[in-house]
Amino acid sequence: MELQIKTGDLIKDIFRNNWEETFIFDSINSRDYTYQEFFELVLEIKQNLEKRNIKKNEAICSILPNSVELIALYFAALLLEITVVSIDPNRGIEEIKQMCSVRECKFYFGKNLDINKKFEPISNLIKNKIFSSVDKNALDIFVGLNYNSLFTITFTSGSTGIPKGVMHSFNNFVKSSLLFKNRFEFSKNDIFYHNLPLSYIGGLLNLLILPFVSESKIVLGQQFSISNIPNFWDIPIKYSVTTFWFIPTIIGLLLKLDRGNEGIEFATKNKIIGLVGTAALRGDVKRDFEKKYHIKLFESYCLSETFFVTTNYEGNDRKNRVGKLIDESKISFDKDNEILIETPSMFLGYVGLDNNQFFDNKGRYFSGDLGILDTDGFLQITGRKKDLIIKGGFNISPKKIEDFIMDLGVLEQVVVLGFDDLYMGEKIVCFFITKKINYNDDLKAINKQIITRLGQDYKVDEFKKLDSIPRTTSGKVDKPIIRDYYKNQFG
């Protein structure tokens, strides 16, 4: 049965029914926001944007770390029917330049960057507390808006190395969240731990809109990094978190670096829901994590373009599978077993590209992933057709790294490949040919340049020197031979 929603009425009812309930626990600033207080913040940002004469269908750009103010900015944009171009401030300067070029924006919020744009802090939108004790009747503002218009542009790396701007409406977020919610029956009793960036779908869909439409609570924490692994459980314990979105990197690092018993005791005493997304999770890692923390992990399949497609859930869970189809989602397979996807939350296209090339003649999206559907209806991902590396849950273009290194003029030939890694999902290995190189200086200098210009995610984890680059009879790099060589020598 097709999901029928009136988004404006839904949002209005969520605020009205939870008016005095806590919506966000801001652990970063030690402050809590009720639904009413959050709505007042949204109205304040909306009014300050209106004073700047922003118009419907215009765009603003956010290059901001996680904060309650950023969440309110998204809701204010919704009320103004404008678009948020969302960029991770941790990306390299070259990528940020490319991302900013996809859509001209009226305002740019974030720290000053040397990219010929005028930046300002988000605090400029909340200098004065304009609203207090707003009446519930003000919630009528949500009714009658066009929730099918362009709401967000987020970015995913393409195989060519050029970031692709993924366009979505707010209705896409709501539909996918409601359908996923039904699999787990989330409610007011659930408390989500938000520690993924709000500039990506994981932070927006999984940890903002999903808990919002579930009328659940959100604990906003610092964006995940390896440095906060030793204290990972402090915030969840303090706020009695019930629901986590784990990425394989978090799971692997907790297994390696979490030496205390606090997390084990907390998870053992409480009923915790462990959701897993963004990248494939190795079976042995899942087993070891579940055994250590007594948290059952439910894997799902979700793309930036399609949103939720499948998930495992209580009573319907299979080892080495990413779950059964969400209602209204459909998958089929091309002759090479590439997964073709249809969902009610299909993206509006990539900014500035001919989007017909990404769909077949029946309107099915080419996922770039290979898979099979078993006899019980569970999807298994068997490989990837797209030439991408998924490191720490983020798509990395090997070609982008190859082109960047070659432009430096230090190495003669390079091939970049991804290999399984326990902690990061995949690691980046650069195979190269060169006649003269100072290993201690030149390779470190290459990585320093990569981090500065492309971002930390693109850092090469290993450099491996080859005498020659193997090629096929057609002249293409023979990647299977290089992979076999690496596994035999270093695996």
Coordinates of C-alpha atoms in Angstrom, one line a residue:
M1 CA 0.0 0.0 0.0
E2 CA 1.4 3.4 -1.0
L3 CA 2.3 5.7 1.9
Q4 CA 0.0 8.7 2.0
I5 CA 1.2 11.7 4.1
K6 CA 0.4 15.3 4.6
T7 CA 3.8 16.5 5.6
G8 CA 2.7 19.9 6.9
D9 CA 0.1 18.4 9.2
L10 CA 2.6 15.7 10.3
I11 CA 5.2 18.2 11.3
K12 CA 2.6 20.4 13.0
D13 CA 1.2 17.4 15.0
I14 CA 4.7 16.3 16.1
F15 CA 5.5 19.7 17.6
R16 CA 2.0 20.1 19.1
N17 CA 1.9 16.7 20.7
N18 CA 5.4 17.0 22.2
W19 CA 5.4 20.8 22.9
E20 CA 6.9 20.6 26.4
E21 CA 8.9 17.4 25.8
T22 CA 12.6 17.5 25.3
F23 CA 13.5 17.1 21.6
I24 CA 17.3 17.7 21.6
F25 CA 19.8 17.1 24.4
D26 CA 22.8 19.3 23.3
S27 CA 25.7 17.5 25.0
I28 CA 28.2 19.8 23.3
N29 CA 26.9 22.9 25.2
S30 CA 25.1 21.2 28.1
R31 CA 21.7 22.5 27.2
D32 CA 18.4 20.8 26.5
Y33 CA 15.7 22.1 24.0
T34 CA 12.0 21.2 24.2
Y35 CA 10.1 21.1 21.0
Q36 CA 8.7 24.6 21.8
E37 CA 12.2 26.0 22.5
F38 CA 13.5 24.5 19.3
F39 CA 10.6 25.9 17.3
E40 CA 11.3 29.3 18.7
L41 CA 14.9 29.1 17.6
V42 CA 13.7 28.0 14.1
L43 CA 11.5 31.1 13.9
E44 CA 14.3 33.4 15.0
I45 CA 16.6 32.1 12.3
K46 CA 13.8 32.3 9.7
Q47 CA 13.0 35.9 10.6
N48 CA 16.7 36.9 10.4
L49 CA 17.0 35.3 7.0
E50 CA 13.9 37.1 5.8
K51 CA 15.4 40.4 6.9
R52 CA 18.2 39.7 4.5
N53 CA 15.6 39.6 1.7
I54 CA 16.1 35.9 0.8
K55 CA 13.5 34.7 -1.7
K56 CA 11.7 31.4 -2.3
N57 CA 13.8 28.8 -4.3
E58 CA 17.1 30.6 -3.5
A59 CA 19.9 28.8 -1.8
I60 CA 22.2 29.1 1.2
C61 CA 25.4 27.2 1.8
S62 CA 26.3 25.6 5.2
I63 CA 29.9 24.6 5.8
L64 CA 29.4 24.1 9.5
P65 CA 30.1 21.5 12.3
N66 CA 27.2 19.9 14.1
S67 CA 25.1 22.2 16.3
V68 CA 21.5 22.7 17.4
E69 CA 21.7 26.0 15.4
L70 CA 22.5 24.1 12.2
I71 CA 19.6 21.8 12.8
A72 CA 17.3 24.8 13.3
L73 CA 18.8 26.3 10.1
Y74 CA 17.5 23.3 8.1
F75 CA 14.0 23.7 9.5
A76 CA 14.1 27.5 8.9
A77 CA 15.1 26.8 5.3
L78 CA 12.1 24.4 5.1
L79 CA 9.7 27.2 6.2
L80 CA 11.2 29.6 3.7
E81 CA 11.2 27.0 0.9
I82 CA 14.9 27.6 0.1
T83 CA 17.7 25.1 -0.5
V84 CA 20.5 24.2 1.8
V85 CA 23.8 23.3 0.1
S86 CA 25.4 21.2 2.8
I87 CA 29.2 20.8 2.9
D88 CA 31.4 19.0 5.5
P89 CA 33.8 21.6 6.9
N90 CA 36.4 18.8 7.2
R91 CA 36.7 18.4 3.5
G92 CA 39.8 19.6 1.7
I93 CA 39.8 23.1 0.2
E94 CA 39.8 21.8 -3.4
E95 CA 36.7 19.7 -2.8
I96 CA 35.0 22.6 -1.0
K97 CA 35.7 24.8 -4.0
Q98 CA 34.2 22.3 -6.4
M99 CA 31.1 21.8 -4.1
C100 CA 30.5 25.5 -3.8
S101 CA 30.6 25.9 -7.6
V102 CA 27.6 23.6 -8.2
R103 CA 25.0 26.1 -7.1
E104 CA 25.2 29.9 -6.5
C105 CA 24.1 30.7 -3.0
K106 CA 22.9 33.9 -1.5
F107 CA 24.7 33.4 1.9
Y108 CA 27.6 31.2 3.0
F109 CA 27.7 30.1 6.7
G110 CA 31.0 28.8 8.2
K111 CA 34.5 29.9 8.9
N112 CA 36.3 32.1 6.3
L113 CA 37.8 30.1 3.5
D114 CA 39.9 31.4 0.6
I115 CA 37.5 30.5 -2.2
N116 CA 36.2 33.9 -3.2
K117 CA 33.0 33.7 -1.1
K118 CA 32.0 35.8 1.8
F119 CA 31.5 33.6 4.9
E120 CA 29.8 34.5 8.2
P121 CA 29.1 32.6 11.4
I122 CA 25.7 31.1 12.0
S123 CA 25.6 33.2 15.2
N124 CA 24.7 36.2 13.0
L125 CA 21.3 34.6 12.6
I126 CA 20.6 34.3 16.4
K127 CA 22.0 37.5 17.9
N128 CA 18.8 38.4 19.7
K129 CA 16.2 36.2 21.2
I130 CA 13.2 37.4 19.2
F131 CA 10.6 34.8 20.2
S132 CA 9.6 33.4 23.6
S133 CA 6.5 31.5 24.7
V134 CA 5.2 31.1 21.2
D135 CA 1.7 29.9 21.0
K136 CA 1.0 26.5 19.4
N137 CA -1.2 28.2 16.8
A138 CA 2.0 29.4 15.2
L139 CA 2.6 25.8 14.1
D140 CA 0.1 26.5 11.3
I141 CA 3.1 27.9 9.4
F142 CA 4.1 24.3 8.4
V143 CA 0.8 23.7 6.6
G144 CA 0.6 24.5 2.8
L145 CA 4.3 24.5 2.0
N146 CA 5.7 22.7 -1.1
Y147 CA 7.6 19.8 0.5
N148 CA 8.4 18.4 -3.0
S149 CA 10.7 21.4 -3.8
L150 CA 14.5 21.2 -3.7
F151 CA 15.4 21.1 0.0
T152 CA 19.0 19.9 0.2
I153 CA 22.1 19.4 -1.9
T154 CA 24.6 17.0 -0.4
F155 CA 27.6 15.5 -2.0
T156 CA 28.9 12.1 -2.9
S157 CA 32.1 11.2 -4.7
G158 CA 31.8 9.9 -8.2
S159 CA 34.1 7.5 -9.9
T160 CA 35.5 10.4 -11.9
G161 CA 36.6 12.2 -8.8
I162 CA 34.3 15.1 -9.2
P163 CA 31.8 15.5 -6.3
K164 CA 28.2 15.0 -7.4
G165 CA 25.5 17.2 -5.8
V166 CA 22.6 15.0 -4.8
M167 CA 19.3 16.8 -4.7
H168 CA 16.4 15.8 -2.4
S169 CA 13.1 17.2 -1.4
F170 CA 12.0 17.2 2.3
N171 CA 9.2 14.7 1.4
N172 CA 11.9 12.3 0.4
F173 CA 13.4 12.4 3.9
V174 CA 10.0 12.0 5.5
K175 CA 8.8 9.1 3.4
S176 CA 11.9 7.1 3.8
S177 CA 12.0 7.8 7.5
L178 CA 8.4 6.7 8.1
L179 CA 8.9 3.5 6.2
F180 CA 12.1 2.7 8.1
K181 CA 10.5 3.6 11.4
N182 CA 7.8 1.1 10.8
R183 CA 10.3 -1.8 10.8
F184 CA 11.5 -0.9 14.3
E185 CA 8.4 0.9 15.8
F186 CA 10.4 3.8 17.1
S187 CA 8.5 6.0 19.5
K188 CA 8.8 8.7 22.2
N189 CA 10.6 6.2 24.3
D190 CA 13.7 6.1 22.0
I191 CA 16.7 8.3 22.4
F192 CA 19.1 8.5 19.4
Y193 CA 22.8 9.3 19.7
H194 CA 23.7 11.8 17.0
N195 CA 27.5 11.7 16.3
L196 CA 27.6 11.7 12.5
P197 CA 28.0 14.9 10.4
L198 CA 24.9 16.8 9.5
S199 CA 26.4 17.5 6.1
Y200 CA 25.8 13.9 5.0
I201 CA 22.8 11.7 4.6
G202 CA 23.8 9.7 7.7
G203 CA 23.5 12.7 9.9
L204 CA 20.5 14.2 8.1
L205 CA 18.2 11.2 7.4
N206 CA 19.3 8.6 9.9
L207 CA 19.9 10.8 12.9
L208 CA 17.7 13.8 12.4
I209 CA 14.6 13.3 10.3
L210 CA 14.1 9.6 11.3
P211 CA 14.0 10.4 15.1
F212 CA 12.0 13.5 14.4
V213 CA 9.2 11.7 12.6
S214 CA 9.4 9.0 15.2
E215 CA 8.8 11.6 17.9
S216 CA 12.0 10.4 19.5
K217 CA 14.7 12.3 21.3
I218 CA 18.1 13.2 20.0
V219 CA 21.3 13.5 21.9
L220 CA 23.6 15.7 19.9
G221 CA 27.3 14.8 20.4
Q222 CA 30.6 15.7 18.9
Q223 CA 31.1 14.4 15.4
F224 CA 32.8 11.0 15.6
S225 CA 36.6 10.8 15.4
I226 CA 39.2 8.4 16.7
S227 CA 40.1 10.8 19.4
N228 CA 36.8 10.4 21.2
I229 CA 36.8 6.6 21.2
P230 CA 38.2 6.3 24.7
N231 CA 35.3 8.3 26.0
F232 CA 32.7 7.1 23.5
W233 CA 30.2 5.8 26.1
D234 CA 30.2 8.8 28.4
I235 CA 27.5 10.8 26.6
P236 CA 25.3 7.8 25.8
I237 CA 25.4 6.7 29.5
K238 CA 24.7 10.2 30.8
Y239 CA 21.6 10.5 28.6
S240 CA 20.4 6.9 28.6
V241 CA 20.7 6.5 24.8
T242 CA 18.7 3.6 23.4
T243 CA 19.5 3.8 19.7
F244 CA 22.8 4.1 17.8
W245 CA 23.7 4.3 14.2
F246 CA 27.1 2.6 14.0
I247 CA 29.4 2.8 11.0
P248 CA 31.9 0.0 10.6
T249 CA 34.7 2.3 11.5
I250 CA 33.2 3.0 14.9
I251 CA 32.6 -0.7 15.5
G252 CA 36.1 -1.6 14.6
L253 CA 37.7 1.1 16.7
L254 CA 35.6 0.3 19.7
L255 CA 36.7 -3.3 19.5
K256 CA 40.4 -2.2 19.3
L257 CA 40.6 0.8 21.6
D258 CA 37.7 0.6 24.1
R259 CA 39.5 -0.9 27.2
G260 CA 36.9 0.0 29.8
N261 CA 33.8 -1.9 31.0
E262 CA 31.4 1.1 31.1
G263 CA 30.0 0.5 27.6
I264 CA 29.7 -3.3 28.2
E265 CA 27.9 -2.7 31.5
F266 CA 25.6 0.0 30.0
A267 CA 24.6 -2.1 27.0
T268 CA 24.1 -5.3 29.0
K269 CA 21.7 -3.6 31.5
N270 CA 19.7 -1.7 28.8
K271 CA 17.9 -2.7 25.7
I272 CA 20.0 -1.1 22.9
I273 CA 19.1 -0.9 19.2
G274 CA 22.3 -1.0 17.1
L275 CA 21.7 0.1 13.5
V276 CA 24.5 -0.2 10.9
G277 CA 24.9 1.6 7.7
T278 CA 27.1 3.5 5.2
A279 CA 29.4 0.5 4.4
A280 CA 29.6 -3.2 4.5
L281 CA 30.3 -4.8 7.9
R282 CA 32.5 -7.8 8.0
G283 CA 30.9 -10.9 9.6
D284 CA 33.6 -11.5 12.1
V285 CA 33.6 -7.9 13.3
K286 CA 29.8 -8.0 13.7
R287 CA 30.1 -11.3 15.7
D288 CA 32.9 -9.9 17.9
F289 CA 31.0 -6.7 18.6
E290 CA 27.8 -8.4 19.5
K291 CA 29.6 -10.8 21.8
K292 CA 31.5 -8.0 23.6
Y293 CA 28.7 -5.5 24.1
H294 CA 25.6 -7.6 23.9
I295 CA 24.1 -5.3 21.3
K296 CA 22.4 -6.9 18.4
L297 CA 23.4 -5.1 15.1
F298 CA 20.9 -4.6 12.3
E299 CA 22.5 -3.9 8.9
S300 CA 20.6 -1.9 6.3
Y301 CA 21.2 -0.8 2.7
C302 CA 20.8 2.9 2.0
L303 CA 22.3 5.1 -0.7
S304 CA 22.5 8.9 -0.8
E305 CA 20.4 8.9 -4.0
T306 CA 17.7 6.4 -2.9
F307 CA 17.6 6.6 0.9
F308 CA 16.6 3.4 2.7
V309 CA 16.1 0.3 0.5
T310 CA 16.4 -2.7 2.8
T311 CA 17.1 -3.5 6.5
N312 CA 17.4 -6.3 8.9
Y313 CA 15.1 -6.0 11.9
E314 CA 13.9 -8.0 14.9
G315 CA 12.6 -11.3 13.8
N316 CA 13.9 -10.8 10.3
D317 CA 17.7 -10.9 10.4
R318 CA 20.2 -12.8 8.4
K319 CA 23.9 -13.2 8.7
N320 CA 25.9 -11.5 5.8
R321 CA 22.7 -9.9 4.5
V322 CA 21.6 -6.3 4.5
G323 CA 18.0 -7.1 5.1
K324 CA 14.6 -7.3 3.4
L325 CA 13.0 -4.6 1.3
I326 CA 11.4 -1.6 3.0
D327 CA 7.8 -1.1 2.0
E328 CA 7.4 0.5 -1.5
S329 CA 11.0 -0.2 -2.4
K330 CA 11.8 -2.5 -5.3
I331 CA 15.0 -4.0 -6.6
S332 CA 15.9 -6.0 -9.7
F333 CA 19.2 -7.0 -11.2
D334 CA 20.9 -6.2 -14.5
K335 CA 22.6 -9.0 -16.4
D336 CA 25.8 -8.5 -14.6
N337 CA 24.0 -8.6 -11.2
E338 CA 24.1 -4.8 -10.7
I339 CA 21.3 -3.8 -8.3
L340 CA 18.6 -1.6 -9.9
I341 CA 16.6 0.4 -7.4
E342 CA 13.1 1.9 -7.2
T343 CA 12.1 3.8 -4.1
P344 CA 9.5 6.4 -3.2
S345 CA 12.3 8.6 -2.0
M346 CA 14.4 8.7 -5.2
F347 CA 16.6 11.7 -5.5
L348 CA 15.7 14.6 -7.8
G349 CA 18.9 14.2 -9.8
Y350 CA 22.5 15.4 -9.7
V351 CA 23.1 19.1 -10.0
G352 CA 24.1 20.1 -13.6
L353 CA 24.3 16.5 -15.0
D354 CA 22.3 14.6 -17.6
N355 CA 20.5 12.3 -15.2
N356 CA 19.1 9.9 -17.8
Q357 CA 22.5 8.1 -17.8
F358 CA 21.9 7.0 -14.2
F359 CA 18.6 5.2 -14.9
D360 CA 17.5 2.5 -17.2
N361 CA 14.6 2.8 -19.6
K362 CA 12.2 1.7 -16.9
G363 CA 13.3 4.4 -14.5
R364 CA 15.4 2.1 -12.2
Y365 CA 18.5 3.6 -10.7
F366 CA 21.9 2.0 -11.4
S367 CA 23.3 1.5 -7.9
G368 CA 26.8 0.5 -8.9
D369 CA 26.6 -2.3 -6.3
L370 CA 26.4 -6.0 -7.2
G371 CA 24.2 -8.4 -5.3
I372 CA 21.8 -11.3 -5.1
L373 CA 18.4 -11.8 -3.4
D374 CA 18.2 -15.1 -1.6
T375 CA 15.2 -17.4 -1.5
D376 CA 14.0 -15.8 1.8
G377 CA 14.0 -12.3 0.3
F378 CA 17.2 -11.0 1.9
L379 CA 19.6 -8.9 -0.1
Q380 CA 23.3 -9.8 -0.2
I381 CA 25.9 -7.3 -1.5
T382 CA 28.5 -9.3 -3.4
G383 CA 30.7 -6.6 -4.8
R384 CA 30.9 -3.1 -6.3
K385 CA 30.8 -2.1 -10.0
K386 CA 31.7 1.5 -9.3
D387 CA 35.4 2.2 -8.9
L388 CA 35.1 3.6 -5.4
I389 CA 36.7 3.1 -2.1
I390 CA 34.5 3.3 1.1
K391 CA 36.7 4.5 3.9
G392 CA 35.2 5.4 7.2
G393 CA 31.8 5.3 5.7
F394 CA 32.6 7.9 3.0
N395 CA 32.9 7.4 -0.7
I396 CA 36.4 8.1 -2.0
S397 CA 37.4 8.3 -5.6
P398 CA 40.7 6.5 -6.4
K399 CA 40.9 8.4 -9.7
K400 CA 40.9 11.7 -7.8
I401 CA 43.8 10.6 -5.7
E402 CA 45.7 9.2 -8.8
D403 CA 45.2 12.5 -10.7
F404 CA 46.3 14.6 -7.8
I405 CA 49.4 12.6 -7.1
M406 CA 50.4 12.6 -10.8
D407 CA 50.0 16.4 -10.9
L408 CA 52.6 16.7 -8.1
G409 CA 55.2 15.3 -10.5
V410 CA 56.9 13.2 -7.9
L411 CA 55.9 9.7 -9.1
E412 CA 55.9 8.3 -12.6
Q413 CA 52.9 6.1 -12.5
V414 CA 50.3 5.4 -9.8
V415 CA 47.4 3.1 -9.2
V416 CA 45.1 3.6 -6.2
L417 CA 43.0 0.7 -4.9
G418 CA 41.0 -0.1 -1.8
F419 CA 41.5 -3.1 0.4
D420 CA 39.5 -4.5 3.4
D421 CA 40.4 -2.9 6.7
L422 CA 39.2 -3.9 10.1
Y423 CA 38.7 -0.4 11.4
M424 CA 38.1 1.8 8.4
G425 CA 36.1 -0.6 6.2
E426 CA 38.6 -0.1 3.4
K427 CA 42.1 1.4 3.4
I428 CA 43.7 3.3 0.5
V429 CA 46.8 1.7 -1.1
C430 CA 48.8 3.5 -3.7
F431 CA 51.0 1.4 -6.0
F432 CA 53.6 3.4 -7.8
I433 CA 56.6 3.4 -10.2
T434 CA 59.5 5.9 -9.8
K435 CA 63.2 6.0 -10.4
K436 CA 64.2 8.4 -7.6
I437 CA 62.3 9.0 -4.4
N438 CA 63.2 9.7 -0.8
Y439 CA 60.7 7.5 1.1
N440 CA 61.0 9.5 4.4
D441 CA 60.3 12.8 2.8
D442 CA 58.6 12.6 -0.6
L443 CA 55.8 10.1 0.4
K444 CA 55.1 12.1 3.6
A445 CA 55.0 15.3 1.6
I446 CA 52.5 13.7 -0.9
N447 CA 50.1 12.8 1.9
K448 CA 50.5 16.2 3.5
Q449 CA 49.4 17.8 0.2
I450 CA 46.5 15.3 -0.1
I451 CA 45.2 16.1 3.3
T452 CA 45.5 19.9 2.8
R453 CA 43.9 20.0 -0.7
L454 CA 41.5 17.0 -0.7
G455 CA 40.9 16.3 3.0
Q456 CA 41.9 13.8 5.7
D457 CA 39.6 11.1 4.2
Y458 CA 41.8 10.9 1.1
K459 CA 45.0 10.2 2.9
V460 CA 46.9 7.2 1.5
D461 CA 47.3 4.5 4.1
E462 CA 50.0 2.5 2.4
F463 CA 52.4 3.2 -0.5
K464 CA 53.7 0.1 -2.4
K465 CA 56.5 0.4 -5.0
L466 CA 56.2 -1.8 -8.2
D467 CA 58.7 -2.4 -10.9
S468 CA 56.0 -2.1 -13.5
I469 CA 52.2 -1.6 -13.7
P470 CA 50.6 -4.7 -15.1
R471 CA 48.2 -4.1 -18.0
T472 CA 45.7 -6.0 -20.0
T473 CA 46.0 -6.6 -23.8
S474 CA 43.8 -3.5 -24.3
G475 CA 46.3 -1.4 -22.3
K476 CA 44.1 -1.0 -19.2
V477 CA 45.6 -1.4 -15.7
D478 CA 45.1 -5.0 -14.7
K479 CA 43.8 -4.4 -11.2
P480 CA 43.0 -8.1 -10.3
I481 CA 46.7 -8.9 -10.8
I482 CA 47.7 -6.0 -8.5
R483 CA 45.2 -7.1 -5.9
D484 CA 46.5 -10.7 -6.0
Y485 CA 50.0 -9.4 -5.6
Y486 CA 49.1 -7.3 -2.6
K487 CA 47.2 -10.1 -0.9
N488 CA 50.0 -12.6 -1.5
Q489 CA 52.7 -10.3 -0.3
F490 CA 51.0 -8.3 2.4
G491 CA 47.7 -10.0 3.1

